[in-house]
């Protein structure tokens, strides 16, 4: 079972709790490709009863229809707004996020206005799993690269306030996971999509686990792509190796390198716009 909760995350969690007093609302970033596994259960606790905006990032790489289902589902939570964004290519997404923040804060701001207080800029904490796009989102809203963002987990190491817009101050926070994942699927998805440090992983097994999940959610997709009909996950890896000419010295398929190549493509969205988790409409647990 995959698990990753290094000391710097525990430290970040404590610092986030300390800063909450100064925060009006929480922007919870999740990955649109796996909105459930990328939900940090510690955040709900942390957010207490503060208004919340859930931002489903990387929607450009997720299945658009399933994203719509997730948005409808997540908006049912109390005090919660939800939007999906492509933080890389949608030039208007910064404005959209500001608008959503102001909307979610409207009741409080109206109360202030009624009492003759002019509301100041909204203070929002951006929080979520490592590598989900928190710092990228802040740079988008600010309209310039104020904080460091890169495609590996653990880039942001300290909490930083950014005056992103005249109406919105944002607190960038380090990506945090939690001490114990509920199930195997959570660990697999977090690792497969790059929220867990690669070095600690057995990538061959990981690739096979995700291949199995994709075979179940999108039957035929990998089979067609890699000419791998009737193959089990290990067989699919062999086909990938053959297709990419990844062979060992003795001419056998190098499934180890095929696994790396597959995971790289998956993270870049090259396997297709996939969402590996569906909202559970029947058994609605609204405490999300
Ligand atoms: N395609 C796509 N890539 C994105 C999107 N948002 C962020 N990224 C990429 O995801 C990677 C991680 O982004 P960061 O903003 O550094 O993530 P973070 O949440 O701040 O990560 P930590 O600071 O490590 O916790 C970067 O390579 C971004 O370019 C998006 O909406 N679409
Ligand atoms: Mg960051």
JSON list of N, CA and C and ligand atoms in Angstrom, two decimals, residues 129-136 138 147-150 152 154-158 172-175, ligand 2:
[
{"chain": "A", "resi": 129, "resn": "UNK", "atom": "N", "xyz": [-3.73, 18.75, -2.61]},
{"chain": "A", "resi": 129, "resn": "UNK", "atom": "CA", "xyz": [-2.65, 17.77, -2.69]},
{"chain": "A", "resi": 129, "resn": "UNK", "atom": "C", "xyz": [-1.45, 18.33, -3.47]},
{"chain": "A", "resi": 130, "resn": "UNK", "atom": "N", "xyz": [-0.28, 17.73, -3.32]},
{"chain": "A", "resi": 130, "resn": "UNK", "atom": "CA", "xyz": [0.89, 18.20, -4.06]},
{"chain": "A", "resi": 130, "resn": "UNK", "atom": "C", "xyz": [0.69, 18.12, -5.58]},
{"chain": "A", "resi": 131, "resn": "UNK", "atom": "N", "xyz": [1.20, 19.12, -6.28]},
{"chain": "A", "resi": 131, "resn": "UNK", "atom": "CA", "xyz": [1.24, 19.12, -7.75]},
{"chain": "A", "resi": 131, "resn": "UNK", "atom": "C", "xyz": [-0.13, 19.31, -8.43]},
{"chain": "A", "resi": 132, "resn": "UNK", "atom": "N", "xyz": [-1.13, 19.71, -7.67]},
{"chain": "A", "resi": 132, "resn": "UNK", "atom": "CA", "xyz": [-2.48, 19.81, -8.27]},
{"chain": "A", "resi": 132, "resn": "UNK", "atom": "C", "xyz": [-2.64, 21.11, -9.08]},
{"chain": "A", "resi": 133, "resn": "UNK", "atom": "N", "xyz": [-1.81, 22.13, -8.77]},
{"chain": "A", "resi": 133, "resn": "UNK", "atom": "CA", "xyz": [-1.92, 23.38, -9.52]},
{"chain": "A", "resi": 133, "resn": "UNK", "atom": "C", "xyz": [-2.20, 24.63, -8.68]},
{"chain": "A", "resi": 134, "resn": "UNK", "atom": "N", "xyz": [-1.95, 24.54, -7.37]},
{"chain": "A", "resi": 134, "resn": "UNK", "atom": "CA", "xyz": [-2.23, 25.69, -6.49]},
{"chain": "A", "resi": 134, "resn": "UNK", "atom": "C", "xyz": [-1.43, 26.94, -6.89]},
{"chain": "A", "resi": 135, "resn": "UNK", "atom": "N", "xyz": [-0.12, 26.75, -7.06]},
{"chain": "A", "resi": 135, "resn": "UNK", "atom": "CA", "xyz": [0.73, 27.91, -7.37]},
{"chain": "A", "resi": 135, "resn": "UNK", "atom": "C", "xyz": [0.44, 28.42, -8.79]},
{"chain": "A", "resi": 136, "resn": "UNK", "atom": "N", "xyz": [0.18, 27.51, -9.71]},
{"chain": "A", "resi": 136, "resn": "UNK", "atom": "CA", "xyz": [-0.19, 27.91, -11.07]},
{"chain": "A", "resi": 136, "resn": "UNK", "atom": "C", "xyz": [-1.46, 28.76, -11.03]},
{"chain": "A", "resi": 138, "resn": "UNK", "atom": "N", "xyz": [-2.59, 30.61, -8.60]},
{"chain": "A", "resi": 138, "resn": "UNK", "atom": "CA", "xyz": [-2.30, 31.93, -8.02]},
{"chain": "A", "resi": 138, "resn": "UNK", "atom": "C", "xyz": [-1.62, 32.83, -9.05]},
{"chain": "A", "resi": 147, "resn": "UNK", "atom": "N", "xyz": [4.74, 33.18, -7.77]},
{"chain": "A", "resi": 147, "resn": "UNK", "atom": "CA", "xyz": [5.22, 32.04, -6.97]},
{"chain": "A", "resi": 147, "resn": "UNK", "atom": "C", "xyz": [5.72, 30.93, -7.89]},
{"chain": "A", "resi": 148, "resn": "UNK", "atom": "N", "xyz": [6.59, 30.09, -7.35]},
{"chain": "A", "resi": 148, "resn": "UNK", "atom": "CA", "xyz": [7.19, 29.04, -8.16]},
{"chain": "A", "resi": 148, "resn": "UNK", "atom": "C", "xyz": [6.20, 27.89, -8.38]},
{"chain": "A", "resi": 149, "resn": "UNK", "atom": "N", "xyz": [6.11, 27.44, -9.63]},
{"chain": "A", "resi": 149, "resn": "UNK", "atom": "CA", "xyz": [5.25, 26.29, -9.96]},
{"chain": "A", "resi": 149, "resn": "UNK", "atom": "C", "xyz": [6.04, 25.38, -10.89]},
{"chain": "A", "resi": 150, "resn": "UNK", "atom": "N", "xyz": [5.93, 24.08, -10.68]},
{"chain": "A", "resi": 150, "resn": "UNK", "atom": "CA", "xyz": [6.63, 23.14, -11.56]},
{"chain": "A", "resi": 150, "resn": "UNK", "atom": "C", "xyz": [5.98, 21.78, -11.48]},
{"chain": "A", "resi": 152, "resn": "UNK", "atom": "N", "xyz": [6.32, 18.80, -10.45]},
{"chain": "A", "resi": 152, "resn": "UNK", "atom": "CA", "xyz": [6.73, 17.75, -9.51]},
{"chain": "A", "resi": 152, "resn": "UNK", "atom": "C", "xyz": [6.15, 18.09, -8.14]},
{"chain": "A", "resi": 154, "resn": "UNK", "atom": "N", "xyz": [5.76, 18.84, -4.17]},
{"chain": "A", "resi": 154, "resn": "UNK", "atom": "CA", "xyz": [6.61, 19.41, -3.12]},
{"chain": "A", "resi": 154, "resn": "UNK", "atom": "C", "xyz": [7.39, 20.64, -3.56]},
{"chain": "A", "resi": 155, "resn": "UNK", "atom": "N", "xyz": [6.87, 21.40, -4.51]},
{"chain": "A", "resi": 155, "resn": "UNK", "atom": "CA", "xyz": [7.57, 22.60, -4.99]},
{"chain": "A", "resi": 155, "resn": "UNK", "atom": "C", "xyz": [7.42, 23.74, -3.96]},
{"chain": "A", "resi": 156, "resn": "UNK", "atom": "N", "xyz": [6.20, 24.01, -3.57]},
{"chain": "A", "resi": 156, "resn": "UNK", "atom": "CA", "xyz": [5.97, 25.06, -2.57]},
{"chain": "A", "resi": 156, "resn": "UNK", "atom": "C", "xyz": [6.31, 24.53, -1.18]},
{"chain": "A", "resi": 157, "resn": "UNK", "atom": "N", "xyz": [7.17, 25.26, -0.46]},
{"chain": "A", "resi": 157, "resn": "UNK", "atom": "CA", "xyz": [7.57, 24.78, 0.87]},
{"chain": "A", "resi": 157, "resn": "UNK", "atom": "C", "xyz": [7.15, 25.70, 2.01]},
{"chain": "A", "resi": 158, "resn": "UNK", "atom": "N", "xyz": [6.68, 26.91, 1.68]},
{"chain": "A", "resi": 158, "resn": "UNK", "atom": "CA", "xyz": [6.25, 27.77, 2.78]},
{"chain": "A", "resi": 158, "resn": "UNK", "atom": "C", "xyz": [4.94, 28.47, 2.44]},
{"chain": "A", "resi": 172, "resn": "UNK", "atom": "N", "xyz": [-0.73, 30.97, -0.68]},
{"chain": "A", "resi": 172, "resn": "UNK", "atom": "CA", "xyz": [-0.20, 29.75, -1.30]},
{"chain": "A", "resi": 172, "resn": "UNK", "atom": "C", "xyz": [0.29, 28.84, -0.18]},
{"chain": "A", "resi": 173, "resn": "UNK", "atom": "N", "xyz": [0.00, 27.55, -0.31]},
{"chain": "A", "resi": 173, "resn": "UNK", "atom": "CA", "xyz": [0.41, 26.60, 0.74]},
{"chain": "A", "resi": 173, "resn": "UNK", "atom": "C", "xyz": [1.09, 25.39, 0.09]},
{"chain": "A", "resi": 174, "resn": "UNK", "atom": "N", "xyz": [1.94, 24.71, 0.85]},
{"chain": "A", "resi": 174, "resn": "UNK", "atom": "CA", "xyz": [2.56, 23.49, 0.30]},
{"chain": "A", "resi": 174, "resn": "UNK", "atom": "C", "xyz": [1.49, 22.40, 0.13]},
{"chain": "A", "resi": 175, "resn": "UNK", "atom": "N", "xyz": [1.67, 21.57, -0.88]},
{"chain": "A", "resi": 175, "resn": "UNK", "atom": "CA", "xyz": [0.75, 20.45, -1.07]},
{"chain": "A", "resi": 175, "resn": "UNK", "atom": "C", "xyz": [0.84, 19.49, 0.12]},
{"chain": "B", "resi": 2, "resn": "LIG", "atom": "MG1", "xyz": [2.93, 25.09, -5.18]}
]
